[in-house]
GROMACS .gro file of C-alpha atoms in nm:
model
  352
    1ARG     CA    1   6.841  -3.396  -5.857
    2GLY     CA    2   6.758  -3.112  -5.607
    3ALA     CA    3   6.481  -2.990  -5.835
    4GLN     CA    4   6.346  -3.342  -5.875
    5ALA     CA    5   6.350  -3.391  -5.502
    6HIS     CA    6   6.170  -3.064  -5.461
    7ARG     CA    7   5.897  -3.171  -5.698
    8LEU     CA    8   5.856  -3.504  -5.509
    9CYS     CA    9   5.828  -3.333  -5.175
   10PRO     CA   10   5.705  -2.989  -5.221
   11SER     CA   11   5.649  -2.921  -4.851
   12ARG     CA   12   5.635  -3.128  -4.541
   13GLY     CA   13   5.342  -2.940  -4.394
   14ALA     CA   14   5.123  -3.033  -4.700
   15GLY     CA   15   5.110  -3.417  -4.618
   16SER     CA   16   5.378  -3.559  -4.844
   17SER     CA   17   5.347  -3.932  -4.948
   18LEU     CA   18   5.713  -3.983  -4.869
   19GLU     CA   19   5.682  -3.913  -4.494
   20PRO     CA   20   5.429  -4.055  -4.252
   21GLU     CA   21   5.138  -3.811  -4.185
   22GLU     CA   22   5.142  -3.660  -3.832
   23ARG     CA   23   4.793  -3.610  -3.679
   24SER     CA   24   4.749  -3.369  -3.392
   25MET     CA   25   4.496  -3.416  -3.107
   26GLU     CA   26   4.419  -3.033  -3.108
   27PRO     CA   27   4.131  -2.910  -3.316
   28PRO     CA   28   4.208  -2.738  -3.639
   29ALA     CA   29   4.285  -2.369  -3.616
   30VAL     CA   30   4.016  -2.124  -3.700
   31PRO     CA   31   4.088  -1.774  -3.834
   32GLU     CA   32   4.050  -1.495  -3.582
   33GLU     CA   33   3.765  -1.329  -3.764
   34GLU     CA   34   3.560  -1.651  -3.794
   35GLU     CA   35   3.632  -1.725  -3.432
   36GLU     CA   36   3.502  -1.391  -3.319
   37GLU     CA   37   3.196  -1.435  -3.530
   38GLU     CA   38   3.120  -1.772  -3.381
   39GLU     CA   39   3.170  -1.636  -3.019
   40GLY     CA   40   2.929  -1.352  -3.076
   41ALA     CA   41   2.668  -1.555  -3.264
   42VAL     CA   42   2.371  -1.699  -3.081
   43PRO     CA   43   2.180  -1.999  -3.238
   44LEU     CA   44   1.834  -1.904  -3.345
   45SER     CA   45   1.680  -2.192  -3.164
   46VAL     CA   46   1.784  -2.066  -2.812
   47ALA     CA   47   1.785  -1.691  -2.875
   48PRO     CA   48   1.572  -1.518  -2.607
   49GLY     CA   49   1.280  -1.325  -2.735
   50PRO     CA   50   1.086  -1.038  -2.595
   51VAL     CA   51   0.767  -1.249  -2.584
   52GLY     CA   52   0.921  -1.552  -2.419
   53CYS     CA   53   1.000  -1.915  -2.510
   54GLN     CA   54   0.712  -2.104  -2.652
   55LEU     CA   55   0.637  -2.425  -2.466
   56PHE     CA   56   0.564  -2.749  -2.666
   57GLY     CA   57   0.339  -2.887  -2.389
   58TYR     CA   58   0.192  -2.825  -2.043
   59VAL     CA   59   0.457  -2.770  -1.779
   60GLY     CA   60   0.256  -2.639  -1.483
   61ILE     CA   61   0.405  -2.301  -1.426
   62GLU     CA   62   0.061  -2.152  -1.364
   63ALA     CA   63   0.029  -2.373  -1.060
   64VAL     CA   64   0.269  -2.144  -0.873
   65LEU     CA   65  -0.022  -1.895  -0.823
   66ASP     CA   66  -0.225  -2.171  -0.669
   67GLN     CA   67   0.057  -2.262  -0.438
   68MET     CA   68   0.096  -1.901  -0.327
   69LYS     CA   69  -0.284  -1.870  -0.277
   70ILE     CA   70  -0.300  -2.182  -0.059
   71LYS     CA   71   0.002  -2.079   0.147
   72THR     CA   72  -0.123  -1.728   0.196
   73MET     CA   73  -0.472  -1.850   0.297
   74LYS     CA   74  -0.318  -2.073   0.559
   75THR     CA   75  -0.106  -1.794   0.712
   76GLY     CA   76  -0.365  -1.514   0.666
   77PHE     CA   77  -0.317  -1.139   0.612
   78GLU     CA   78  -0.241  -0.852   0.845
   79PHE     CA   79  -0.389  -0.508   0.805
   80ASN     CA   80  -0.367  -0.211   1.043
   81ILE     CA   81  -0.574   0.093   0.992
   82MET     CA   82  -0.602   0.416   1.193
   83VAL     CA   83  -0.891   0.657   1.211
   84VAL     CA   84  -0.835   1.019   1.325
   85GLY     CA   85  -1.083   1.295   1.361
   86GLN     CA   86  -1.290   1.493   1.612
   87SER     CA   87  -1.547   1.312   1.820
   88GLY     CA   88  -1.891   1.288   1.662
   89LEU     CA   89  -1.775   1.252   1.303
   90GLY     CA   90  -1.871   0.881   1.282
   91LYS     CA   91  -1.521   0.714   1.290
   92SER     CA   92  -1.640   0.399   1.470
   93THR     CA   93  -1.952   0.368   1.251
   94MET     CA   94  -1.747   0.405   0.942
   95VAL     CA   95  -1.504   0.134   1.039
   96ASN     CA   96  -1.795  -0.100   1.112
   97THR     CA   97  -1.946  -0.014   0.785
   98LEU     CA   98  -1.623  -0.076   0.611
   99PHE     CA   99  -1.587  -0.430   0.736
  100LYS     CA  100  -1.958  -0.500   0.799
  101SER     CA  101  -1.898  -0.611   1.154
  102LYS     CA  102  -1.837  -0.467   1.500
  103VAL     CA  103  -1.473  -0.406   1.488
  104SER     CA  104  -1.453  -0.055   1.639
  105ARG     CA  105  -1.384   0.033   1.996
  106LYS     CA  106  -1.679  -0.017   2.249
  107SER     CA  107  -1.783   0.178   2.553
  108SER     CA  108  -1.669   0.048   2.894
  109GLN     CA  109  -2.023  -0.009   2.998
  110PRO     CA  110  -2.321  -0.015   2.762
  111GLY     CA  111  -2.545   0.192   2.996
  112GLN     CA  112  -2.300   0.482   3.035
  113GLU     CA  113  -2.189   0.742   2.784
  114GLU     CA  114  -1.819   0.739   2.700
  115ARG     CA  115  -1.640   1.034   2.825
  116ILE     CA  116  -1.409   1.229   2.590
  117PRO     CA  117  -1.053   1.221   2.716
  118LYS     CA  118  -0.873   1.543   2.791
  119THR     CA  119  -0.574   1.443   2.584
  120VAL     CA  120  -0.530   1.224   2.282
  121GLN     CA  121  -0.545   0.855   2.396
  122LEU     CA  122  -0.485   0.583   2.129
  123GLN     CA  123  -0.688   0.267   2.160
  124SER     CA  124  -0.613  -0.035   1.946
  125ILE     CA  125  -0.853  -0.327   1.897
  126THR     CA  126  -0.750  -0.645   1.703
  127HIS     CA  127  -1.000  -0.880   1.544
  128VAL     CA  128  -0.969  -1.174   1.306
  129ILE     CA  129  -1.225  -1.158   1.039
  130GLU     CA  130  -1.290  -1.431   0.776
  131GLU     CA  131  -1.457  -1.425   0.447
  132LYS     CA  132  -1.478  -1.720   0.206
  133GLY     CA  133  -1.188  -1.893   0.375
  134VAL     CA  134  -0.961  -1.589   0.370
  135LYS     CA  135  -0.857  -1.477   0.721
  136MET     CA  136  -0.730  -1.129   0.796
  137LYS     CA  137  -0.600  -1.005   1.129
  138LEU     CA  138  -0.737  -0.648   1.145
  139THR     CA  139  -0.619  -0.390   1.394
  140VAL     CA  140  -0.817  -0.071   1.432
  141THR     CA  141  -0.655   0.226   1.614
  142ASP     CA  142  -0.880   0.507   1.720
  143THR     CA  143  -0.768   0.846   1.846
  144PRO     CA  144  -1.038   0.980   2.091
  145GLY     CA  145  -0.969   1.329   2.208
  146PHE     CA  146  -0.810   1.457   1.886
  147GLY     CA  147  -0.910   1.812   1.817
  148ASP     CA  148  -1.167   1.824   2.086
  149GLN     CA  149  -0.988   2.066   2.317
  150ILE     CA  150  -0.972   2.444   2.313
  151ASN     CA  151  -0.591   2.438   2.276
  152ASN     CA  152  -0.507   2.165   2.019
  153GLU     CA  153  -0.137   2.255   1.993
  154ASN     CA  154   0.074   1.947   1.934
  155CYS     CA  155  -0.217   1.719   1.954
  156TRP     CA  156  -0.062   1.511   1.673
  157ASP     CA  157   0.249   1.422   1.876
  158PRO     CA  158   0.091   1.104   2.044
  159ILE     CA  159  -0.017   0.983   1.703
  160ILE     CA  160   0.329   1.040   1.550
  161LYS     CA  161   0.490   0.870   1.852
  162TYR     CA  162   0.269   0.571   1.818
  163ILE     CA  163   0.347   0.525   1.450
  164ASN     CA  164   0.721   0.552   1.508
  165GLU     CA  165   0.701   0.308   1.798
  166GLN     CA  166   0.551   0.046   1.565
  167TYR     CA  167   0.834   0.102   1.319
  168GLU     CA  168   1.089   0.073   1.598
  169ARG     CA  169   0.931  -0.252   1.726
  170TYR     CA  170   0.953  -0.405   1.383
  171LEU     CA  171   1.310  -0.282   1.330
  172ARG     CA  172   1.420  -0.438   1.661
  173GLU     CA  173   1.276  -0.771   1.550
  174GLU     CA  174   1.437  -0.747   1.213
  175ILE     CA  175   1.790  -0.679   1.325
  176LEU     CA  176   1.808  -0.965   1.576
  177ILE     CA  177   2.062  -1.233   1.501
  178THR     CA  178   1.806  -1.509   1.549
  179ARG     CA  179   1.477  -1.355   1.440
  180LYS     CA  180   1.137  -1.496   1.408
  181ARG     CA  181   1.027  -1.671   1.088
  182LYS     CA  182   0.744  -1.425   1.053
  183ILE     CA  183   0.783  -1.084   1.224
  184PRO     CA  184   0.457  -0.956   1.376
  185ASP     CA  185   0.349  -0.656   1.175
  186THR     CA  186   0.193  -0.378   1.388
  187ARG     CA  187   0.288  -0.096   1.152
  188VAL     CA  188   0.001   0.143   1.048
  189HIS     CA  189  -0.070   0.074   0.685
  190GLY     CA  190  -0.330   0.349   0.637
  191CYS     CA  191  -0.460   0.651   0.824
  192VAL     CA  192  -0.807   0.772   0.740
  193TYR     CA  193  -0.850   1.137   0.830
  194PHE     CA  194  -1.200   1.267   0.884
  195VAL     CA  195  -1.257   1.625   0.776
  196PRO     CA  196  -1.559   1.800   0.936
  197PRO     CA  197  -1.831   1.887   0.680
  198THR     CA  198  -1.801   2.259   0.724
  199GLY     CA  199  -1.828   2.339   0.352
  200HIS     CA  200  -1.551   2.609   0.372
  201TRP     CA  201  -1.176   2.550   0.386
  202LEU     CA  202  -0.948   2.312   0.563
  203ARG     CA  203  -0.869   2.423   0.912
  204PRO     CA  204  -0.510   2.497   1.023
  205LEU     CA  205  -0.536   2.176   1.241
  206ASP     CA  206  -0.624   1.970   0.937
  207LEU     CA  207  -0.341   2.114   0.727
  208GLU     CA  208  -0.084   2.072   0.996
  209PHE     CA  209  -0.187   1.719   1.082
  210MET     CA  210  -0.181   1.595   0.717
  211ARG     CA  211   0.150   1.779   0.640
  212ARG     CA  212   0.324   1.606   0.930
  213LEU     CA  213   0.157   1.263   0.904
  214SER     CA  214   0.178   1.231   0.520
  215LYS     CA  215   0.562   1.192   0.564
  216ILE     CA  216   0.543   0.881   0.780
  217VAL     CA  217   0.211   0.708   0.688
  218ASN     CA  218  -0.041   0.681   0.406
  219VAL     CA  219  -0.307   0.938   0.474
  220VAL     CA  220  -0.646   0.918   0.315
  221PRO     CA  221  -0.872   1.217   0.373
  222VAL     CA  222  -1.248   1.182   0.373
  223ILE     CA  223  -1.539   1.423   0.428
  224ALA     CA  224  -1.737   1.284   0.722
  225LYS     CA  225  -2.114   1.297   0.734
  226ALA     CA  226  -2.146   1.408   0.377
  227ASP     CA  227  -2.523   1.377   0.387
  228THR     CA  228  -2.525   1.720   0.568
  229LEU     CA  229  -2.404   1.884   0.253
  230THR     CA  230  -2.589   1.930  -0.080
  231LEU     CA  231  -2.435   1.794  -0.396
  232GLU     CA  232  -2.326   2.150  -0.498
  233GLU     CA  233  -2.177   2.221  -0.158
  234ARG     CA  234  -2.001   1.879  -0.160
  235ALA     CA  235  -1.842   1.941  -0.501
  236GLU     CA  236  -1.734   2.300  -0.405
  237PHE     CA  237  -1.586   2.178  -0.072
  238LYS     CA  238  -1.392   1.897  -0.238
  239GLN     CA  239  -1.242   2.147  -0.486
  240ARG     CA  240  -1.135   2.378  -0.206
  241ILE     CA  241  -0.976   2.093  -0.022
  242GLN     CA  242  -0.792   1.985  -0.334
  243GLU     CA  243  -0.658   2.330  -0.378
  244ASP     CA  244  -0.546   2.354  -0.016
  245LEU     CA  245  -0.358   2.019  -0.044
  246LYS     CA  246  -0.187   2.140  -0.365
  247THR     CA  247  -0.102   2.484  -0.221
  248HIS     CA  248   0.062   2.342   0.095
  249ALA     CA  249   0.236   2.059  -0.095
  250ILE     CA  250   0.063   1.780   0.104
  251SER     CA  251   0.092   1.449  -0.071
  252VAL     CA  252  -0.194   1.206   0.034
  253TYR     CA  253  -0.249   0.853  -0.075
  254PRO     CA  254  -0.211   0.748  -0.360
  255GLN     CA  255   0.104   0.952  -0.415
  256GLU     CA  256   0.204   1.037  -0.768
  257ASP     CA  257   0.569   0.952  -0.707
  258PHE     CA  258   0.493   0.588  -0.637
  259ASP     CA  259   0.299   0.504  -0.957
  260GLN     CA  260   0.483   0.217  -1.117
  261ASP     CA  261   0.338   0.191  -1.473
  262PRO     CA  262   0.094   0.384  -1.697
  263GLU     CA  263  -0.193   0.161  -1.599
  264ASP     CA  264  -0.137   0.243  -1.224
  265ARG     CA  265  -0.106   0.611  -1.297
  266ALA     CA  266  -0.431   0.610  -1.502
  267LEU     CA  267  -0.619   0.433  -1.221
  268ASN     CA  268  -0.468   0.652  -0.946
  269ASP     CA  269  -0.538   0.969  -1.139
  270ARG     CA  270  -0.909   0.883  -1.140
  271ILE     CA  271  -0.883   0.823  -0.763
  272ARG     CA  272  -0.697   1.146  -0.704
  273GLU     CA  273  -0.972   1.338  -0.881
  274LYS     CA  274  -1.224   1.203  -0.627
  275ILE     CA  275  -1.018   1.266  -0.308
  276PRO     CA  276  -1.131   1.345  -0.048
  277PHE     CA  277  -1.412   1.099  -0.055
  278ALA     CA  278  -1.747   1.222   0.067
  279VAL     CA  279  -1.867   0.930   0.280
  280VAL     CA  280  -2.165   0.830   0.489
  281GLY     CA  281  -2.146   0.560   0.756
  282ALA     CA  282  -2.422   0.341   0.884
  283ASP     CA  283  -2.440   0.016   1.082
  284GLN     CA  284  -2.809  -0.058   1.058
  285GLU     CA  285  -2.997  -0.228   0.773
  286HIS     CA  286  -3.325  -0.096   0.625
  287GLN     CA  287  -3.574  -0.243   0.378
  288VAL     CA  288  -3.561  -0.076   0.036
  289ASN     CA  289  -3.744  -0.219  -0.258
  290GLY     CA  290  -3.756  -0.563  -0.103
  291LYS     CA  291  -3.379  -0.566  -0.017
  292ARG     CA  292  -3.189  -0.518   0.303
  293VAL     CA  293  -2.935  -0.238   0.263
  294LEU     CA  294  -2.710  -0.038   0.496
  295GLY     CA  295  -2.828   0.316   0.523
  296ARG     CA  296  -2.946   0.604   0.737
  297LYS     CA  297  -3.314   0.670   0.772
  298THR     CA  298  -3.432   1.025   0.751
  299LYS     CA  299  -3.772   1.195   0.716
  300TRP     CA  300  -3.730   1.227   0.343
  301GLY     CA  301  -3.596   0.881   0.265
  302ILE     CA  302  -3.319   0.644   0.329
  303ILE     CA  303  -2.952   0.723   0.241
  304GLU     CA  304  -2.798   0.407   0.100
  305VAL     CA  305  -2.435   0.384   0.199
  306GLU     CA  306  -2.336   0.140  -0.079
  307ASN     CA  307  -2.512   0.347  -0.353
  308PRO     CA  308  -2.264   0.557  -0.551
  309ALA     CA  309  -2.544   0.802  -0.628
  310HIS     CA  310  -2.581   0.882  -0.258
  311CYS     CA  311  -2.217   0.894  -0.132
  312GLU     CA  312  -1.873   0.783  -0.218
  313PHE     CA  313  -1.837   0.515   0.039
  314PRO     CA  314  -1.784   0.242  -0.230
  315LEU     CA  315  -1.487   0.426  -0.366
  316LEU     CA  316  -1.326   0.441  -0.011
  317ARG     CA  317  -1.394   0.069   0.041
  318ASP     CA  318  -1.258  -0.028  -0.302
  319LEU     CA  319  -0.948   0.184  -0.236
  320LEU     CA  320  -0.872   0.041   0.116
  321ILE     CA  321  -0.967  -0.317   0.063
  322ARG     CA  322  -1.044  -0.431  -0.286
  323SER     CA  323  -0.791  -0.263  -0.509
  324HIS     CA  324  -0.500  -0.102  -0.298
  325LEU     CA  325  -0.477  -0.304   0.021
  326GLN     CA  326  -0.159  -0.474  -0.084
  327ASP     CA  327  -0.024  -0.151  -0.234
  328LEU     CA  328  -0.083   0.026   0.102
  329LYS     CA  329   0.127  -0.247   0.274
  330ASP     CA  330   0.400  -0.232   0.015
  331ILE     CA  331   0.435   0.145   0.034
  332THR     CA  332   0.447   0.123   0.423
  333HIS     CA  333   0.728  -0.130   0.411
  334ASN     CA  334   0.924  -0.003   0.111
  335VAL     CA  335   0.894   0.375   0.163
  336HIS     CA  336   0.792   0.488   0.505
  337TYR     CA  337   0.942   0.206   0.709
  338GLU     CA  338   1.268   0.224   0.496
  339SER     CA  339   1.307   0.592   0.560
  340TYR     CA  340   1.266   0.540   0.928
  341ARG     CA  341   1.507   0.249   0.926
  342VAL     CA  342   1.776   0.448   0.742
  343ARG     CA  343   1.737   0.737   0.988
  344ARG     CA  344   1.763   0.517   1.294
  345LEU     CA  345   2.069   0.335   1.164
  346ASN     CA  346   2.239   0.657   1.075
  347GLU     CA  347   2.167   0.788   1.431
  348SER     CA  348   2.310   0.473   1.585
  349ASN     CA  349   2.622   0.486   1.378
  350ARG     CA  350   2.715   0.847   1.474
  351PRO     CA  351   2.998   0.874   1.719
  352GLY     CA  352   2.902   0.984   2.063
   0.00000   0.00000   0.00000
């Protein structure tokens, strides 16, 4: 009888016909190995790929660029540039040529000659220039009196002080509890240093200035009035300047440490081969082959400023405005200003 009962009800867990079947609300148990495989597995339909998900129709993501463009055009841009060099090297003319407008400093009275100050005095002029609906607030800072004295010791101190003051002003606005929606940016984004066209080596004043200033601002050296040198003298002078910069470990813009990808490195390498740019400035137009061009008129012809065969002004313009303007601003904010901010906050946190 026991064996017969055992045959009729082999096991209660197997769903015997003699007892009512008990159903549980819990899901059926899954073996541990299968459960681990299911947790780690990703369906092929939603697996992220390196190229990105393919869209089945138009969504409108590309309209984000148009939104950014419209918003930026309404607010406008800010760009602050500083020109440093001895008097008579054409700093004001170069800035006027760069933006094709009268944006440099002006004399107090048109009939009187401007006197060279005995010490370095910084003068800033702000203009709003517009081109095809794009507005840019341009601030040009000139440094009359730099390197014009017999004793030029510490003549870079007022320039360093001015640059640090702009960083300090921005920092004070940034650490406020209730700060402005858009902080006014007066920081110097680029410093164009004019090297006299001597044809020899860099002077100790040039080396010391660029060594000190390259740590706090983007320095772009240029050879002023390059039309006074022959092509052979110009090439030899540029090679000597590059050797001086490399020997004294002076890093001018664009710096190799800040290249983000191979494409940027390749572009900046071509620019670094041309630095310092041999430039010629002119704010008067002349008739050449039926066209009005900016240039300097001499006895043997007209030196066209925007002609790459005559000078390297187009390379300087492309670097400062057309290709690297936003990069100049980014490096100023992310590198030079950040180093100043860290140093100032560390000083304020020190006891005593």
